[in-house]
PDB file of C-alpha atoms in Angstrom:
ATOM      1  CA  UNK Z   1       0.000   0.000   0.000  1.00  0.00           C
ATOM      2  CA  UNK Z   2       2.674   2.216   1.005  1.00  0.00           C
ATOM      3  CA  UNK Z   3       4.538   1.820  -2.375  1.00  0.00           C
ATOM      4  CA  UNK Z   4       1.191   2.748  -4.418  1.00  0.00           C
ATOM      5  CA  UNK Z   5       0.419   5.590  -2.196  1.00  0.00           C
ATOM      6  CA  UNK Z   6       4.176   6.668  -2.980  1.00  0.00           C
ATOM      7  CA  UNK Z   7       3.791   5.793  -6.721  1.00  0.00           C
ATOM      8  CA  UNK Z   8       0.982   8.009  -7.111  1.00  0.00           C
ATOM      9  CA  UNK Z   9       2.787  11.186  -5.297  1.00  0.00           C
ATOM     10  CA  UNK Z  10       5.643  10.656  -7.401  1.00  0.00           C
ATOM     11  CA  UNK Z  11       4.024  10.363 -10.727  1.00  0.00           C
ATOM     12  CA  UNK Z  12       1.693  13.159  -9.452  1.00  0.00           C
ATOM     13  CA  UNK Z  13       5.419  15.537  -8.475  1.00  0.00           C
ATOM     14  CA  UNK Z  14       6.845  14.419 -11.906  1.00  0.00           C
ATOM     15  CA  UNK Z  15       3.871  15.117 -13.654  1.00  0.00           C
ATOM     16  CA  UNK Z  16       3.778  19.002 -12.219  1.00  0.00           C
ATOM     17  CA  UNK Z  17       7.694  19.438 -12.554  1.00  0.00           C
ATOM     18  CA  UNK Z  18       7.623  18.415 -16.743  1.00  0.00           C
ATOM     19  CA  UNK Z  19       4.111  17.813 -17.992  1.00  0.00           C
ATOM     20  CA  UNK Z  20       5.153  13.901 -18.479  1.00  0.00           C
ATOM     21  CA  UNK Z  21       3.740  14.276 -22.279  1.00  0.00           C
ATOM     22  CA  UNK Z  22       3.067  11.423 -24.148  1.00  0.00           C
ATOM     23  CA  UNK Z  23       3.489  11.086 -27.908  1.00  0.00           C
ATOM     24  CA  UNK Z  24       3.409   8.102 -29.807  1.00  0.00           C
ATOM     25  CA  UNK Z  25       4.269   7.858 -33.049  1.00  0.00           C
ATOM     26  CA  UNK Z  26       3.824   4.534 -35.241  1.00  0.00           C
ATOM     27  CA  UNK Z  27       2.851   2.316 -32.284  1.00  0.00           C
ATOM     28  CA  UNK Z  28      -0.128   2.767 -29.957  1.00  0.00           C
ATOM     29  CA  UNK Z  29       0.055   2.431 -26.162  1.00  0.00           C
ATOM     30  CA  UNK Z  30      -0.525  -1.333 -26.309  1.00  0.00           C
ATOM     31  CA  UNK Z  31      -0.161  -4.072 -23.237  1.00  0.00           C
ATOM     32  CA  UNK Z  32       2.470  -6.314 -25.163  1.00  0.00           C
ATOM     33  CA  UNK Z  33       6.051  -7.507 -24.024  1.00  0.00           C
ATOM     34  CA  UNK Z  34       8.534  -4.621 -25.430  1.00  0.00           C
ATOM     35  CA  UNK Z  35      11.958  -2.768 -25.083  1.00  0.00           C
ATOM     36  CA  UNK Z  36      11.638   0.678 -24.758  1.00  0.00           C
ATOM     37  CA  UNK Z  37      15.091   1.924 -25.885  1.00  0.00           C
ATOM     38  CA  UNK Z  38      15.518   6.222 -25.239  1.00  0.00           C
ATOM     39  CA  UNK Z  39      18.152   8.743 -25.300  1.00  0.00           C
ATOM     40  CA  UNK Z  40      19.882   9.357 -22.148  1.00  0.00           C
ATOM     41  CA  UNK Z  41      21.083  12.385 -20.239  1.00  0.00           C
ATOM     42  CA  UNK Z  42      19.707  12.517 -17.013  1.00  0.00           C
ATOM     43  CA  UNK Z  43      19.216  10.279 -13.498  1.00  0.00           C
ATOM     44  CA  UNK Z  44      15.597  11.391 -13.796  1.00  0.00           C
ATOM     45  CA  UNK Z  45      15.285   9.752 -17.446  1.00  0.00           C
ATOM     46  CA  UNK Z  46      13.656   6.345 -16.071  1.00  0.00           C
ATOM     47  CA  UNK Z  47      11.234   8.696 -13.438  1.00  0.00           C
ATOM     48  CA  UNK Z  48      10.580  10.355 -16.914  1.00  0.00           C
ATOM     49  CA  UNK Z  49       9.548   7.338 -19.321  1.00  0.00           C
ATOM     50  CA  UNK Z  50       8.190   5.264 -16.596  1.00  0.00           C
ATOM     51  CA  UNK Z  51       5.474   8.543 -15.982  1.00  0.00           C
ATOM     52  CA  UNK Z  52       4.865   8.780 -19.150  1.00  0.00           C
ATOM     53  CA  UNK Z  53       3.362   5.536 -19.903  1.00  0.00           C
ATOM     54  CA  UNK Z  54       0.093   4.263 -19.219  1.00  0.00           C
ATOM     55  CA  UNK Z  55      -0.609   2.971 -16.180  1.00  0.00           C
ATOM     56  CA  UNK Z  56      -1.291  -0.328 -17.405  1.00  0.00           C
ATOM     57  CA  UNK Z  57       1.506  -0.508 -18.981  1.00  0.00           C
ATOM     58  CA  UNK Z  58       3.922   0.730 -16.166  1.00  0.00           C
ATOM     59  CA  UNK Z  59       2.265  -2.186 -14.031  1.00  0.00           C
ATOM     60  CA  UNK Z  60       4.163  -4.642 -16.436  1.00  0.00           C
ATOM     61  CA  UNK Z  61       7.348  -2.172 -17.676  1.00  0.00           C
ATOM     62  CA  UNK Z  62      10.396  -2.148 -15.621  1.00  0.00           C
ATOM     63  CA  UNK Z  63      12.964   0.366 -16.324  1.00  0.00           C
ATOM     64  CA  UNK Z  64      16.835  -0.447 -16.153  1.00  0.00           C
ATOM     65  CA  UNK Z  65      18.690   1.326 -13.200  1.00  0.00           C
ATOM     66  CA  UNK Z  66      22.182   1.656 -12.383  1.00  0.00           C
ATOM     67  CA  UNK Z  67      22.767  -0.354  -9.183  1.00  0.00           C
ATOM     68  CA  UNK Z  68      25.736   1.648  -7.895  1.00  0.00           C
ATOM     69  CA  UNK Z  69      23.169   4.965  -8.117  1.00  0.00           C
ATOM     70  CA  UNK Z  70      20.280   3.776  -7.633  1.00  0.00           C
ATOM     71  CA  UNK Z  71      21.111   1.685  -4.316  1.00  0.00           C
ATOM     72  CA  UNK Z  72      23.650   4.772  -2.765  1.00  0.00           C
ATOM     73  CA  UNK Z  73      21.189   5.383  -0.103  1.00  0.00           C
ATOM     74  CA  UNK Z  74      17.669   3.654   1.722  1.00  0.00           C
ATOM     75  CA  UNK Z  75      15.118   5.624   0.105  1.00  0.00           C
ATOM     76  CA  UNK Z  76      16.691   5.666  -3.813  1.00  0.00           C
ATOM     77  CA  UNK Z  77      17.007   1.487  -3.807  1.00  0.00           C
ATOM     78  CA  UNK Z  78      13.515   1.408  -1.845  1.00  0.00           C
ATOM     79  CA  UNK Z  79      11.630   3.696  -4.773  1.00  0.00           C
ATOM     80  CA  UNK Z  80      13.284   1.796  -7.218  1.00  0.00           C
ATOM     81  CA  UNK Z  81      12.427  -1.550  -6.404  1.00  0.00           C
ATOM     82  CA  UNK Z  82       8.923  -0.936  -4.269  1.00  0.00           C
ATOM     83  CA  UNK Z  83       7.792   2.055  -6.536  1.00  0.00           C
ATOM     84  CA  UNK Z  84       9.581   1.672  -9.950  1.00  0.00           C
ATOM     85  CA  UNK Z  85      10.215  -2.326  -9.640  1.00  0.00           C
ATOM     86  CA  UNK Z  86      13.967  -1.752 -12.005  1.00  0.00           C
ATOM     87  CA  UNK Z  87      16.257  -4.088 -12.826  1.00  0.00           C
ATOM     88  CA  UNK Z  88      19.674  -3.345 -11.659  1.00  0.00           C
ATOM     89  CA  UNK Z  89      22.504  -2.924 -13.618  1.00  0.00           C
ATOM     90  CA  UNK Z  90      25.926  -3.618 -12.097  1.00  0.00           C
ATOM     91  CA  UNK Z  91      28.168  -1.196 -13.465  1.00  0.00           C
ATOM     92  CA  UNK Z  92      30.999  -2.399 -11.300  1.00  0.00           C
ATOM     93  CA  UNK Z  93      30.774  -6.223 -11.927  1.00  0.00           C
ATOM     94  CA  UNK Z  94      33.382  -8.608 -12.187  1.00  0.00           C
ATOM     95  CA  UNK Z  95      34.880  -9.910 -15.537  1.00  0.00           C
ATOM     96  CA  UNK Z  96      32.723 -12.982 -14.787  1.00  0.00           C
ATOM     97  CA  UNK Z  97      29.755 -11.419 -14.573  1.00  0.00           C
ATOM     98  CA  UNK Z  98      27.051 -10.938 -17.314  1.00  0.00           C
ATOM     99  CA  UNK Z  99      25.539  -7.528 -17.041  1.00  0.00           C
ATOM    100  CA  UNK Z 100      22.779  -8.137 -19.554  1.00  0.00           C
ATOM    101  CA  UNK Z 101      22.019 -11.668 -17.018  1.00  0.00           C
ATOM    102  CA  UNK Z 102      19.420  -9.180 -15.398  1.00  0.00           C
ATOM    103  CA  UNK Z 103      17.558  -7.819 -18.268  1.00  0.00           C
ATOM    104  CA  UNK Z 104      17.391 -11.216 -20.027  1.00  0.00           C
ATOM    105  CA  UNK Z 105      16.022 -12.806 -16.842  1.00  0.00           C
ATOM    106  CA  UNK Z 106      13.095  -9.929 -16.936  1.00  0.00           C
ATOM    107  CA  UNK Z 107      12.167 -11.063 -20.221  1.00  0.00           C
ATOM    108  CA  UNK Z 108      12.305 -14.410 -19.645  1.00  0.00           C
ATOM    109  CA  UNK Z 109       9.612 -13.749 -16.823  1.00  0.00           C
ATOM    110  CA  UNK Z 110       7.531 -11.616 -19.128  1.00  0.00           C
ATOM    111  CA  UNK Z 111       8.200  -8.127 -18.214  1.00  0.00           C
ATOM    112  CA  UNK Z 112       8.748  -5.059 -20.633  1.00  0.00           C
ATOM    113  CA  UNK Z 113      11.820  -3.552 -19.559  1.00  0.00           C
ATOM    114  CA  UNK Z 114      13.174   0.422 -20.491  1.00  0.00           C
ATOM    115  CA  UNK Z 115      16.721   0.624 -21.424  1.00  0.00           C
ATOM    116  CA  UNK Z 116      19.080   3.571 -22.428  1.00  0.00           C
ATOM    117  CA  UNK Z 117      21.710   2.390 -25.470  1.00  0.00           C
ATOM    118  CA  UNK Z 118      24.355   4.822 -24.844  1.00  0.00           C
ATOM    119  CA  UNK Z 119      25.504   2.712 -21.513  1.00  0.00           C
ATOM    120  CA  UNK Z 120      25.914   6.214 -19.751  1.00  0.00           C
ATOM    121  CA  UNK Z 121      24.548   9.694 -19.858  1.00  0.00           C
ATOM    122  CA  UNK Z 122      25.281  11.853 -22.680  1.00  0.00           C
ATOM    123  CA  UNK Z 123      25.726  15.876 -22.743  1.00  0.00           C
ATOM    124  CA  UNK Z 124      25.713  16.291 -26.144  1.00  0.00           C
ATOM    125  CA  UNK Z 125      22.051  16.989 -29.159  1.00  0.00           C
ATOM    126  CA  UNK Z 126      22.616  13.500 -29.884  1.00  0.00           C
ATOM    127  CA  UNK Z 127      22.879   9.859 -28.367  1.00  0.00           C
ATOM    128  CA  UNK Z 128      26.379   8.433 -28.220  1.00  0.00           C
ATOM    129  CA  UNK Z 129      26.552   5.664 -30.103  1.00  0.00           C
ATOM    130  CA  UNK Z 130      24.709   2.525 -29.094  1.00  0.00           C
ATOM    131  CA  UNK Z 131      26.411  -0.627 -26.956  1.00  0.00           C
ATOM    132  CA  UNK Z 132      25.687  -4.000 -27.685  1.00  0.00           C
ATOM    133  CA  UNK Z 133      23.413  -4.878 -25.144  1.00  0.00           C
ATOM    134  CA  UNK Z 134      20.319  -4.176 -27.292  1.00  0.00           C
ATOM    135  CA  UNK Z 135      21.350  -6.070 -30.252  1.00  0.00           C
ATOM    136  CA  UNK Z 136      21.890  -9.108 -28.184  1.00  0.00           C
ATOM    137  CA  UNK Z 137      18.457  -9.141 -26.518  1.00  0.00           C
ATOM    138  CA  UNK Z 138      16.864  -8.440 -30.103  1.00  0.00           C
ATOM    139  CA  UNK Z 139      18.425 -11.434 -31.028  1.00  0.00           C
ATOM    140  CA  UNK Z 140      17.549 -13.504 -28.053  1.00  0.00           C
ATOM    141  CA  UNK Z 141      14.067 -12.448 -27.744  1.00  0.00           C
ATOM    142  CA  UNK Z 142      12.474 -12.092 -31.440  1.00  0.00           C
ATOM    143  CA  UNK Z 143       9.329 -11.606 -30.364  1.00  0.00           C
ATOM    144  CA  UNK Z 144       9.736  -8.504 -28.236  1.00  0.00           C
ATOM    145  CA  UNK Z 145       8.804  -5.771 -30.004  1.00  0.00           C
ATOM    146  CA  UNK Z 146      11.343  -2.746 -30.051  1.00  0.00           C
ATOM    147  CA  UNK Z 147      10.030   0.625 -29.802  1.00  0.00           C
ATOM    148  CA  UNK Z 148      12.498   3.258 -29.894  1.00  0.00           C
ATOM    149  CA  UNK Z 149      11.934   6.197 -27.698  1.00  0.00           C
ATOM    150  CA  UNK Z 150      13.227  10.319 -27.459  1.00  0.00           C
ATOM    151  CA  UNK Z 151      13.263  12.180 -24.012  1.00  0.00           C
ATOM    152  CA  UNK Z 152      12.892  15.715 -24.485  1.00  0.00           C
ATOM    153  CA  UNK Z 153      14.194  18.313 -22.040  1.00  0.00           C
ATOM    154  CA  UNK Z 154      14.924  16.013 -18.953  1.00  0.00           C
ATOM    155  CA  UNK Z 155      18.175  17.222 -18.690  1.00  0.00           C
ATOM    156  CA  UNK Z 156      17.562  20.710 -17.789  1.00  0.00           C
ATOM    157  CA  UNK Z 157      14.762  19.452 -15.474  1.00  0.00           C
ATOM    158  CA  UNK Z 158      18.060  17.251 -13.667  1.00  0.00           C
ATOM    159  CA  UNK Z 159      20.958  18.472 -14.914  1.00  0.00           C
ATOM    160  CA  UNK Z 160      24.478  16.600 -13.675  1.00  0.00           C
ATOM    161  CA  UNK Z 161      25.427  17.610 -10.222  1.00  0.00           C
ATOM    162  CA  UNK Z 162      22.387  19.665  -9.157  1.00  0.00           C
ATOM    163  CA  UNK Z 163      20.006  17.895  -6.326  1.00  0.00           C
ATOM    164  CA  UNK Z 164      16.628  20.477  -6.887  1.00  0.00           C
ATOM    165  CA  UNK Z 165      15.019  19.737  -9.777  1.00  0.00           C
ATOM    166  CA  UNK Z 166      13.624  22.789 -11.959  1.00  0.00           C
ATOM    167  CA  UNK Z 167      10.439  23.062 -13.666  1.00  0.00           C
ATOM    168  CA  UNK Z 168      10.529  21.989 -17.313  1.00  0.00           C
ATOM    169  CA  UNK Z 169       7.791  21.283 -20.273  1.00  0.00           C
ATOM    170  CA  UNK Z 170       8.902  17.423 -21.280  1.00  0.00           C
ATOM    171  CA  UNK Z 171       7.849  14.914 -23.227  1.00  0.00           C
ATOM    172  CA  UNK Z 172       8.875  11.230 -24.318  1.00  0.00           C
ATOM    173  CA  UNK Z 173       8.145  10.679 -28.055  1.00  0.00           C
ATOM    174  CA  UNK Z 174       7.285   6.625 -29.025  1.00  0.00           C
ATOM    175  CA  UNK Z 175       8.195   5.673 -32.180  1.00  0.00           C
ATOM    176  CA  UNK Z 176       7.820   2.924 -34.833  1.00  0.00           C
ATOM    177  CA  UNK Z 177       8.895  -0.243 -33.477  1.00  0.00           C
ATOM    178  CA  UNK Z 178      11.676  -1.982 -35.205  1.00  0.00           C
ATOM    179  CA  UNK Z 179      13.097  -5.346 -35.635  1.00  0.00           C
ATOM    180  CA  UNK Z 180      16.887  -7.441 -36.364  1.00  0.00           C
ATOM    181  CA  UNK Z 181      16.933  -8.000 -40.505  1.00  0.00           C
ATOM    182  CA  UNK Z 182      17.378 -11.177 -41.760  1.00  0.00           C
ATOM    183  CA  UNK Z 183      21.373 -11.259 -41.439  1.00  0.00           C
ATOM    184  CA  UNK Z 184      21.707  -7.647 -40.203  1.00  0.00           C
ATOM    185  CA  UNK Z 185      25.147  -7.524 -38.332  1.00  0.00           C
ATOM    186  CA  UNK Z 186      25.750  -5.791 -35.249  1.00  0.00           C
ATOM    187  CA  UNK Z 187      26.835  -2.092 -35.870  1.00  0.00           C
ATOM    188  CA  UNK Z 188      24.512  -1.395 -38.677  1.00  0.00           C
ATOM    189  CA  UNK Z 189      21.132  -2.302 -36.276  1.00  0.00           C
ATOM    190  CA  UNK Z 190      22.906  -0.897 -33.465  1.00  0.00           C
ATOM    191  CA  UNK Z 191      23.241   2.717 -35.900  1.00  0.00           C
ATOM    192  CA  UNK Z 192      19.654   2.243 -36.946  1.00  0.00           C
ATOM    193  CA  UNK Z 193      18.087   1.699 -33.975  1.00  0.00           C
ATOM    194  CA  UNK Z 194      20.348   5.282 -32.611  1.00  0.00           C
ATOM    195  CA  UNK Z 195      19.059   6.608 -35.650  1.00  0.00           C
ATOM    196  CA  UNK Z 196      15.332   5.933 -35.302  1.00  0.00           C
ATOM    197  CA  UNK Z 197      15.788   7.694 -31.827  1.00  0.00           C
ATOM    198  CA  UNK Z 198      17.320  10.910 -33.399  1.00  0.00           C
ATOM    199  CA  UNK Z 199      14.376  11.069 -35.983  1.00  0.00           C
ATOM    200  CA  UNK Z 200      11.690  11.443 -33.197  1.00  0.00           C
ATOM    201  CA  UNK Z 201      13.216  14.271 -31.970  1.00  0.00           C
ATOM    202  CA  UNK Z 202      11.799  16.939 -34.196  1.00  0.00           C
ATOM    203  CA  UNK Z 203       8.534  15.264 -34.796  1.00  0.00           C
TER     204      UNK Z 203
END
């Protein structure tokens, strides 16, 4: 109970602070198993996409935090996992460790899950250029659908190294999902898939 009642203030705070807008382009709003994949240039980019959705669809979405963040203190690893329900990334693993192990056991349970391409946050008009991760989970799950995603103006709601968050007009644009090609390598889906992000941000 506590969690909902905390869900609903912070959607209802995130919703005053940017507007939490809503656009989707090419795909509807639709209660199937996807990864979201968005630009990324803020902390408050997950709070962002994860308000903007539906709230059916947030109730089956689970956004991709950085564990070493995300778990610095009580109340940041208690939102995300009783409020936001993320899957942790380990950013500090060991060589042995797989850090796409817990995304691909998230869609192996069923979940959607939000993920950010790039790896880390980006200052510049444009997405760095995509990692790997996405590409391999394309490939192991074919039947996810990919819907590429742009987050407008987050990073001047949050930007690096402030702690009070200023009042900003946002929105996350949706866009035509995509899919692997029959024999499409790794950097030239990887360079798509950035690129399909890019167009949605003057649409």
């Amino acid at each position: 109970m506590l969690a909902k009642l905390m869900g609903w203030l912070l959607l209802a705070i995130v919703r005053v602070l940017t507007g939490a807008q809503a656009r989707w382009y090419g795909c509807p709003p639709k209660a199937e198993q996807r990864i979201y994949f968005a630009n990324h240039q803020s902390h408050a980019d997950l709070v962002m996409i994860w308000a903007a959705l539906p709230e059916e669809l947030r109730s089956i979405t689970r956004p991709i935090a950085a564990k070493d963040y995300w778990t610095k203190t009580p109340f940041r690893q208690w939102i995300t996992t009783a409020v936001f329900n993320a899957v942790y990334v380990d950013r500090e693993r060991k060589d042995d460790q797989d850090p796409l192990q817990p995304l691909i056991d998230a869609l192996r349970s069923g979940d959607s899950i939000i993920i950010f391409p790039e790896g880390t946050r980006g200052s510049g008009e444009e997405p760095q250029k995509f990692k790997s991760g996405l590409y391999q989970l394309a490939t192991m799950f074919p039947n996810v659908v990919l819907v590429p995603a742009w987050i407008d103006n987050i990073q001047r709601v949050m930007p690096k190294g402030e702690v009070v968050p200023v009042p900003i007009l946002c929105s996350v644009t949706f866009g035509a999902p995509i899919q692997v090609e029959p024999g499409e390598e790794r950097r030239p889906f990887l360079d798509r898939a950035r690129e399909a992000v890019i167009a949605l941000r003057d649409v």
